[in-house]
Amino acid sequence: DTGVSQDPRHKITKRGQNVTFRCDPISEHNRLYWYRQTLGQGPEFLTYFQNEAQLEKSRLLSDRFSAERPKGSFSTLEIQRTEQGDSAMYLCASSLADGSNEKLFFGSGTQLSVL
Amino acid sequence: GEDVEQSLFLSVREGDSSVINCTYTDSSSTYLYWYKQEPGAGLQLLTYIFSNMDMKQDQRLTVLLNKKDKHLSLRIADTQTGDSAIYFCAEGRGGADGLTFGKGTHLIIQP
């Protein structure tokens, strides 16, 4: 399977703990996105990378959130001192930005529950 | 700011056509997309349309775009039980803005 993969699928944590999620994009894609989706809502943009450079961050991304893509391949999203309001589905997407239509391909997401 | 609006639910009978509507506000959108999400899964790209097109057909799917009214629709012909899902409309220019999604339309199929 050469799609976008995310790990873990589910994460349950206690308030105040740190969590880290991983995303492996489609191998030839140069852009990688993180989105957050809460119940009854569409995905909301968090941040994106062009190769290893993080080019944009949403105001939704507080100081407790950090994302990396060290070698321009996989990416990690870390949430420090989790809060109950962080409970959501975290979706990763990748795309090949080649100057024409940019199609985002999504992974299955990581469902985070903060108790 | 950018906004994408969709009705929350649509109920159709199996075999009928489903028409899911969407309105958007960003006139500079380059592409408009339809994604499908099944329970517990990520988003699957169904189809997209470039902003200078009026219509695009892909097997059972037909996308209509009225750029003047900023209205997008997705028609699914011969709706099947496997089409039951949440359908998201999204608009964007790619890159820094990512895509802006609507809240999704739950398509319910009646036997």
PDB file of C-alpha atoms in Angstrom:
ATOM      1  CA  ASP A   1       0.000   0.000   0.000  1.00  0.00           C
ATOM      2  CA  THR A   2       1.537   3.300  -1.043  1.00  0.00           C
ATOM      3  CA  GLY A   3      -0.982   5.629   0.569  1.00  0.00           C
ATOM      4  CA  VAL A   4      -0.514   7.983   3.503  1.00  0.00           C
ATOM      5  CA  SER A   5      -0.114   6.089   6.759  1.00  0.00           C
ATOM      6  CA  GLN A   6      -0.538   7.395  10.279  1.00  0.00           C
ATOM      7  CA  ASP A   7       0.420   5.896  13.594  1.00  0.00           C
ATOM      8  CA  PRO A   8      -1.110   5.251  16.052  1.00  0.00           C
ATOM      9  CA  ARG A   9      -4.749   4.936  14.929  1.00  0.00           C
ATOM     10  CA  HIS A  10      -5.990   5.666  18.431  1.00  0.00           C
ATOM     11  CA  LYS A  11      -4.387   7.314  21.445  1.00  0.00           C
ATOM     12  CA  ILE A  12      -5.895   7.704  24.897  1.00  0.00           C
ATOM     13  CA  THR A  13      -3.978   9.876  27.327  1.00  0.00           C
ATOM     14  CA  LYS A  14      -4.438  11.707  30.589  1.00  0.00           C
ATOM     15  CA  ARG A  15      -4.603  15.470  30.726  1.00  0.00           C
ATOM     16  CA  GLY A  16      -1.149  16.972  31.089  1.00  0.00           C
ATOM     17  CA  GLN A  17       0.698  14.174  29.283  1.00  0.00           C
ATOM     18  CA  ASN A  18       2.652  14.610  26.052  1.00  0.00           C
ATOM     19  CA  VAL A  19       1.723  12.704  22.902  1.00  0.00           C
ATOM     20  CA  THR A  20       3.421  12.271  19.549  1.00  0.00           C
ATOM     21  CA  PHE A  21       1.891  11.159  16.264  1.00  0.00           C
ATOM     22  CA  ARG A  22       3.654  10.027  13.126  1.00  0.00           C
ATOM     23  CA  CYS A  23       2.740  10.420   9.474  1.00  0.00           C
ATOM     24  CA  ASP A  24       4.370   8.711   6.501  1.00  0.00           C
ATOM     25  CA  PRO A  25       3.339  10.452   3.272  1.00  0.00           C
ATOM     26  CA  ILE A  26       3.218   9.050  -0.240  1.00  0.00           C
ATOM     27  CA  SER A  27       6.899   8.708  -1.107  1.00  0.00           C
ATOM     28  CA  GLU A  28       7.166  11.072  -4.075  1.00  0.00           C
ATOM     29  CA  HIS A  29       5.041  13.828  -2.473  1.00  0.00           C
ATOM     30  CA  ASN A  30       6.851  16.988  -1.476  1.00  0.00           C
ATOM     31  CA  ARG A  31       4.107  18.616   0.599  1.00  0.00           C
ATOM     32  CA  LEU A  32       2.761  17.333   3.877  1.00  0.00           C
ATOM     33  CA  TYR A  33      -0.192  18.776   5.799  1.00  0.00           C
ATOM     34  CA  TRP A  34      -1.618  18.317   9.277  1.00  0.00           C
ATOM     35  CA  TYR A  35      -5.321  18.883   9.889  1.00  0.00           C
ATOM     36  CA  ARG A  36      -7.523  18.509  12.944  1.00  0.00           C
ATOM     37  CA  GLN A  37     -11.111  17.306  12.796  1.00  0.00           C
ATOM     38  CA  THR A  38     -13.577  17.427  15.670  1.00  0.00           C
ATOM     39  CA  LEU A  39     -16.965  15.745  15.767  1.00  0.00           C
ATOM     40  CA  GLY A  40     -19.422  17.235  13.322  1.00  0.00           C
ATOM     41  CA  GLN A  41     -16.846  19.501  11.712  1.00  0.00           C
ATOM     42  CA  GLY A  42     -14.752  19.445   8.623  1.00  0.00           C
ATOM     43  CA  PRO A  43     -10.965  19.209   8.846  1.00  0.00           C
ATOM     44  CA  GLU A  44      -9.204  22.398   9.940  1.00  0.00           C
ATOM     45  CA  PHE A  45      -5.769  23.284   8.632  1.00  0.00           C
ATOM     46  CA  LEU A  46      -2.963  23.222  11.236  1.00  0.00           C
ATOM     47  CA  THR A  47       0.330  23.396   9.367  1.00  0.00           C
ATOM     48  CA  TYR A  48       2.155  22.293   6.253  1.00  0.00           C
ATOM     49  CA  PHE A  49       5.642  21.433   5.043  1.00  0.00           C
ATOM     50  CA  GLN A  50       7.277  21.864   1.677  1.00  0.00           C
ATOM     51  CA  ASN A  51       9.960  19.186   1.822  1.00  0.00           C
ATOM     52  CA  GLU A  52      11.526  19.680   5.273  1.00  0.00           C
ATOM     53  CA  ALA A  53      10.568  23.344   5.668  1.00  0.00           C
ATOM     54  CA  GLN A  54       7.521  24.258   7.730  1.00  0.00           C
ATOM     55  CA  LEU A  55       6.033  27.087   5.703  1.00  0.00           C
ATOM     56  CA  GLU A  56       2.772  27.917   7.415  1.00  0.00           C
ATOM     57  CA  LYS A  57       1.110  27.473  10.775  1.00  0.00           C
ATOM     58  CA  SER A  58      -2.508  28.124  11.631  1.00  0.00           C
ATOM     59  CA  ARG A  59      -3.413  30.202  14.661  1.00  0.00           C
ATOM     60  CA  LEU A  60      -5.059  26.986  15.894  1.00  0.00           C
ATOM     61  CA  LEU A  61      -1.557  25.651  16.493  1.00  0.00           C
ATOM     62  CA  SER A  62      -0.779  26.844  20.023  1.00  0.00           C
ATOM     63  CA  ASP A  63       2.686  26.826  21.568  1.00  0.00           C
ATOM     64  CA  ARG A  64       1.989  23.358  22.947  1.00  0.00           C
ATOM     65  CA  PHE A  65       1.952  21.942  19.419  1.00  0.00           C
ATOM     66  CA  SER A  66       5.085  21.284  17.418  1.00  0.00           C
ATOM     67  CA  ALA A  67       5.524  19.560  14.092  1.00  0.00           C
ATOM     68  CA  GLU A  68       8.673  18.385  12.366  1.00  0.00           C
ATOM     69  CA  ARG A  69       9.626  16.819   9.094  1.00  0.00           C
ATOM     70  CA  PRO A  70      13.364  16.357   9.593  1.00  0.00           C
ATOM     71  CA  LYS A  71      14.378  14.735   6.314  1.00  0.00           C
ATOM     72  CA  GLY A  72      11.503  15.813   4.130  1.00  0.00           C
ATOM     73  CA  SER A  73       9.889  12.401   4.410  1.00  0.00           C
ATOM     74  CA  PHE A  74       7.884  11.373   7.502  1.00  0.00           C
ATOM     75  CA  SER A  75       6.519  13.952   9.929  1.00  0.00           C
ATOM     76  CA  THR A  76       5.722  14.009  13.625  1.00  0.00           C
ATOM     77  CA  LEU A  77       3.176  16.122  15.486  1.00  0.00           C
ATOM     78  CA  GLU A  78       3.740  16.520  19.212  1.00  0.00           C
ATOM     79  CA  ILE A  79       1.265  17.934  21.695  1.00  0.00           C
ATOM     80  CA  GLN A  80       2.679  18.876  25.085  1.00  0.00           C
ATOM     81  CA  ARG A  81       0.624  19.136  28.287  1.00  0.00           C
ATOM     82  CA  THR A  82      -2.497  17.837  26.581  1.00  0.00           C
ATOM     83  CA  GLU A  83      -5.865  19.356  27.434  1.00  0.00           C
ATOM     84  CA  GLN A  84      -9.334  17.886  27.030  1.00  0.00           C
ATOM     85  CA  GLY A  85      -9.965  20.328  24.213  1.00  0.00           C
ATOM     86  CA  ASP A  86      -7.200  18.640  22.221  1.00  0.00           C
ATOM     87  CA  SER A  87      -9.403  15.558  21.788  1.00  0.00           C
ATOM     88  CA  ALA A  88      -9.928  15.216  18.044  1.00  0.00           C
ATOM     89  CA  MET A  89      -8.966  13.274  14.952  1.00  0.00           C
ATOM     90  CA  TYR A  90      -5.569  14.405  13.651  1.00  0.00           C
ATOM     91  CA  LEU A  91      -5.296  13.923   9.917  1.00  0.00           C
ATOM     92  CA  CYS A  92      -2.198  13.981   7.784  1.00  0.00           C
ATOM     93  CA  ALA A  93      -2.277  14.592   4.049  1.00  0.00           C
ATOM     94  CA  SER A  94       0.363  14.747   1.351  1.00  0.00           C
ATOM     95  CA  SER A  95       0.476  16.138  -2.144  1.00  0.00           C
ATOM     96  CA  LEU A  96       2.744  16.630  -5.099  1.00  0.00           C
ATOM     97  CA  ALA A  97       2.909  20.347  -5.767  1.00  0.00           C
ATOM     98  CA  ASP A  98       3.978  20.600  -9.383  1.00  0.00           C
ATOM     99  CA  GLY A  99       2.401  23.870 -10.413  1.00  0.00           C
ATOM    100  CA  SER A 100      -0.895  22.374 -11.539  1.00  0.00           C
ATOM    101  CA  ASN A 101      -3.829  21.009  -9.598  1.00  0.00           C
ATOM    102  CA  GLU A 102      -2.750  20.040  -6.101  1.00  0.00           C
ATOM    103  CA  LYS A 103      -4.627  16.996  -4.864  1.00  0.00           C
ATOM    104  CA  LEU A 104      -4.342  16.158  -1.186  1.00  0.00           C
ATOM    105  CA  PHE A 105      -4.357  12.497  -0.192  1.00  0.00           C
ATOM    106  CA  PHE A 106      -5.291  11.829   3.415  1.00  0.00           C
ATOM    107  CA  GLY A 107      -4.307   9.154   5.876  1.00  0.00           C
ATOM    108  CA  SER A 108      -6.813   7.411   8.148  1.00  0.00           C
ATOM    109  CA  GLY A 109      -6.001   9.730  11.023  1.00  0.00           C
ATOM    110  CA  THR A 110      -5.056   9.409  14.678  1.00  0.00           C
ATOM    111  CA  GLN A 111      -7.987   9.661  17.070  1.00  0.00           C
ATOM    112  CA  LEU A 112      -6.831  11.361  20.276  1.00  0.00           C
ATOM    113  CA  SER A 113      -8.878  11.150  23.465  1.00  0.00           C
ATOM    114  CA  VAL A 114      -7.687  13.211  26.433  1.00  0.00           C
ATOM    115  CA  LEU A 115      -9.227  12.116  29.740  1.00  0.00           C
TER     116      LEU A 115
ATOM    117  CA  GLY B   1     -12.362  35.157   5.607  1.00  0.00           C
ATOM    118  CA  GLU B   2     -12.966  31.949   3.735  1.00  0.00           C
ATOM    119  CA  ASP B   3     -16.128  30.005   4.399  1.00  0.00           C
ATOM    120  CA  VAL B   4     -17.637  26.868   2.903  1.00  0.00           C
ATOM    121  CA  GLU B   5     -21.248  25.973   3.651  1.00  0.00           C
ATOM    122  CA  GLN B   6     -23.074  22.694   3.197  1.00  0.00           C
ATOM    123  CA  SER B   7     -26.361  21.304   4.444  1.00  0.00           C
ATOM    124  CA  LEU B   8     -25.784  18.726   7.149  1.00  0.00           C
ATOM    125  CA  PHE B   9     -28.002  15.862   5.976  1.00  0.00           C
ATOM    126  CA  LEU B  10     -29.396  14.439   2.746  1.00  0.00           C
ATOM    127  CA  SER B  11     -31.643  11.389   2.606  1.00  0.00           C
ATOM    128  CA  VAL B  12     -32.285   9.574  -0.675  1.00  0.00           C
ATOM    129  CA  ARG B  13     -33.704   6.266  -1.774  1.00  0.00           C
ATOM    130  CA  GLU B  14     -31.420   3.592  -3.148  1.00  0.00           C
ATOM    131  CA  GLY B  15     -31.290   3.895  -6.929  1.00  0.00           C
ATOM    132  CA  ASP B  16     -32.221   7.594  -6.987  1.00  0.00           C
ATOM    133  CA  SER B  17     -29.796  10.427  -7.716  1.00  0.00           C
ATOM    134  CA  SER B  18     -28.245  12.366  -4.834  1.00  0.00           C
ATOM    135  CA  VAL B  19     -27.401  16.025  -5.205  1.00  0.00           C
ATOM    136  CA  ILE B  20     -25.157  17.547  -2.545  1.00  0.00           C
ATOM    137  CA  ASN B  21     -24.783  21.317  -2.607  1.00  0.00           C
ATOM    138  CA  CYS B  22     -22.060  23.637  -1.383  1.00  0.00           C
ATOM    139  CA  THR B  23     -21.464  27.382  -1.380  1.00  0.00           C
ATOM    140  CA  TYR B  24     -18.151  29.111  -0.864  1.00  0.00           C
ATOM    141  CA  THR B  25     -17.006  32.683  -0.422  1.00  0.00           C
ATOM    142  CA  ASP B  26     -13.418  32.849  -1.670  1.00  0.00           C
ATOM    143  CA  SER B  27     -13.608  34.053  -5.257  1.00  0.00           C
ATOM    144  CA  SER B  28      -9.890  33.413  -5.738  1.00  0.00           C
ATOM    145  CA  SER B  29     -10.283  29.662  -5.261  1.00  0.00           C
ATOM    146  CA  THR B  30      -8.480  27.833  -7.993  1.00  0.00           C
ATOM    147  CA  TYR B  31      -9.823  24.349  -7.452  1.00  0.00           C
ATOM    148  CA  LEU B  32     -12.869  22.940  -5.725  1.00  0.00           C
ATOM    149  CA  TYR B  33     -12.948  19.416  -4.376  1.00  0.00           C
ATOM    150  CA  TRP B  34     -15.297  16.747  -3.149  1.00  0.00           C
ATOM    151  CA  TYR B  35     -14.064  14.314  -0.519  1.00  0.00           C
ATOM    152  CA  LYS B  36     -15.837  11.286   0.977  1.00  0.00           C
ATOM    153  CA  GLN B  37     -15.370  10.117   4.560  1.00  0.00           C
ATOM    154  CA  GLU B  38     -16.645   6.799   5.847  1.00  0.00           C
ATOM    155  CA  PRO B  39     -16.928   6.138   9.608  1.00  0.00           C
ATOM    156  CA  GLY B  40     -13.553   5.992  11.354  1.00  0.00           C
ATOM    157  CA  ALA B  41     -11.650   6.632   8.153  1.00  0.00           C
ATOM    158  CA  GLY B  42      -9.720   9.451   6.571  1.00  0.00           C
ATOM    159  CA  LEU B  43     -10.891  11.493   3.609  1.00  0.00           C
ATOM    160  CA  GLN B  44     -10.968  10.004   0.129  1.00  0.00           C
ATOM    161  CA  LEU B  45     -10.653  12.391  -2.807  1.00  0.00           C
ATOM    162  CA  LEU B  46     -13.635  11.776  -5.094  1.00  0.00           C
ATOM    163  CA  THR B  47     -13.292  14.446  -7.725  1.00  0.00           C
ATOM    164  CA  TYR B  48     -12.293  18.055  -8.277  1.00  0.00           C
ATOM    165  CA  ILE B  49     -13.014  20.844 -10.712  1.00  0.00           C
ATOM    166  CA  PHE B  50     -10.925  23.746 -11.901  1.00  0.00           C
ATOM    167  CA  SER B  51     -12.546  27.117 -11.325  1.00  0.00           C
ATOM    168  CA  ASN B  52     -12.805  27.936 -15.040  1.00  0.00           C
ATOM    169  CA  MET B  53     -14.890  24.826 -15.744  1.00  0.00           C
ATOM    170  CA  ASP B  54     -18.673  24.520 -15.519  1.00  0.00           C
ATOM    171  CA  MET B  55     -19.048  20.789 -15.333  1.00  0.00           C
ATOM    172  CA  LYS B  56     -17.053  17.628 -14.892  1.00  0.00           C
ATOM    173  CA  GLN B  57     -18.332  14.079 -15.198  1.00  0.00           C
ATOM    174  CA  ASP B  58     -16.621  10.984 -13.864  1.00  0.00           C
ATOM    175  CA  GLN B  59     -18.661   7.772 -14.106  1.00  0.00           C
ATOM    176  CA  ARG B  60     -21.569   8.156 -11.642  1.00  0.00           C
ATOM    177  CA  LEU B  61     -20.324  11.523 -10.390  1.00  0.00           C
ATOM    178  CA  THR B  62     -21.173  14.880 -11.952  1.00  0.00           C
ATOM    179  CA  VAL B  63     -19.799  18.136 -10.572  1.00  0.00           C
ATOM    180  CA  LEU B  64     -21.457  21.421 -11.492  1.00  0.00           C
ATOM    181  CA  LEU B  65     -19.850  24.783 -10.751  1.00  0.00           C
ATOM    182  CA  ASN B  66     -21.600  28.143 -10.891  1.00  0.00           C
ATOM    183  CA  LYS B  67     -18.718  30.509 -10.334  1.00  0.00           C
ATOM    184  CA  LYS B  68     -20.878  33.614 -10.426  1.00  0.00           C
ATOM    185  CA  ASP B  69     -22.984  32.364  -7.515  1.00  0.00           C
ATOM    186  CA  LYS B  70     -20.048  30.492  -5.904  1.00  0.00           C
ATOM    187  CA  HIS B  71     -22.138  27.336  -5.876  1.00  0.00           C
ATOM    188  CA  LEU B  72     -20.826  23.809  -6.305  1.00  0.00           C
ATOM    189  CA  SER B  73     -22.826  20.592  -6.476  1.00  0.00           C
ATOM    190  CA  LEU B  74     -22.076  16.889  -6.593  1.00  0.00           C
ATOM    191  CA  ARG B  75     -24.561  14.576  -8.236  1.00  0.00           C
ATOM    192  CA  ILE B  76     -24.295  10.848  -7.598  1.00  0.00           C
ATOM    193  CA  ALA B  77     -26.333   8.824 -10.069  1.00  0.00           C
ATOM    194  CA  ASP B  78     -27.958   5.519  -9.059  1.00  0.00           C
ATOM    195  CA  THR B  79     -27.098   5.955  -5.378  1.00  0.00           C
ATOM    196  CA  GLN B  80     -26.050   2.732  -3.666  1.00  0.00           C
ATOM    197  CA  THR B  81     -25.768   1.739  -0.001  1.00  0.00           C
ATOM    198  CA  GLY B  82     -21.987   1.958  -0.330  1.00  0.00           C
ATOM    199  CA  ASP B  83     -22.353   5.673  -1.039  1.00  0.00           C
ATOM    200  CA  SER B  84     -23.483   6.229   2.548  1.00  0.00           C
ATOM    201  CA  ALA B  85     -20.848   8.549   4.048  1.00  0.00           C
ATOM    202  CA  ILE B  86     -20.075  12.174   4.847  1.00  0.00           C
ATOM    203  CA  TYR B  87     -19.259  14.279   1.794  1.00  0.00           C
ATOM    204  CA  PHE B  88     -17.029  17.321   2.198  1.00  0.00           C
ATOM    205  CA  CYS B  89     -16.762  20.216  -0.160  1.00  0.00           C
ATOM    206  CA  ALA B  90     -13.383  22.001  -0.088  1.00  0.00           C
ATOM    207  CA  GLU B  91     -11.864  24.960  -1.833  1.00  0.00           C
ATOM    208  CA  GLY B  92      -8.336  26.130  -2.038  1.00  0.00           C
ATOM    209  CA  ARG B  93      -5.382  27.468  -3.859  1.00  0.00           C
ATOM    210  CA  GLY B  94      -2.907  25.004  -2.425  1.00  0.00           C
ATOM    211  CA  GLY B  95       0.234  25.718  -0.448  1.00  0.00           C
ATOM    212  CA  ALA B  96       0.046  28.114   2.473  1.00  0.00           C
ATOM    213  CA  ASP B  97      -3.711  28.151   2.662  1.00  0.00           C
ATOM    214  CA  GLY B  98      -4.215  24.403   2.479  1.00  0.00           C
ATOM    215  CA  LEU B  99      -7.829  23.546   1.767  1.00  0.00           C
ATOM    216  CA  THR B 100     -10.874  24.997   3.521  1.00  0.00           C
ATOM    217  CA  PHE B 101     -13.522  22.394   4.172  1.00  0.00           C
ATOM    218  CA  GLY B 102     -17.224  22.605   4.817  1.00  0.00           C
ATOM    219  CA  LYS B 103     -18.747  20.771   7.770  1.00  0.00           C
ATOM    220  CA  GLY B 104     -19.803  17.882   5.569  1.00  0.00           C
ATOM    221  CA  THR B 105     -23.118  16.475   4.365  1.00  0.00           C
ATOM    222  CA  HIS B 106     -24.255  13.142   5.788  1.00  0.00           C
ATOM    223  CA  LEU B 107     -25.721  11.111   2.911  1.00  0.00           C
ATOM    224  CA  ILE B 108     -28.307   8.655   4.212  1.00  0.00           C
ATOM    225  CA  ILE B 109     -29.550   5.915   1.903  1.00  0.00           C
ATOM    226  CA  GLN B 110     -33.036   4.557   2.387  1.00  0.00           C
ATOM    227  CA  PRO B 111     -33.762   1.042   1.077  1.00  0.00           C
TER     228      PRO B 111
END
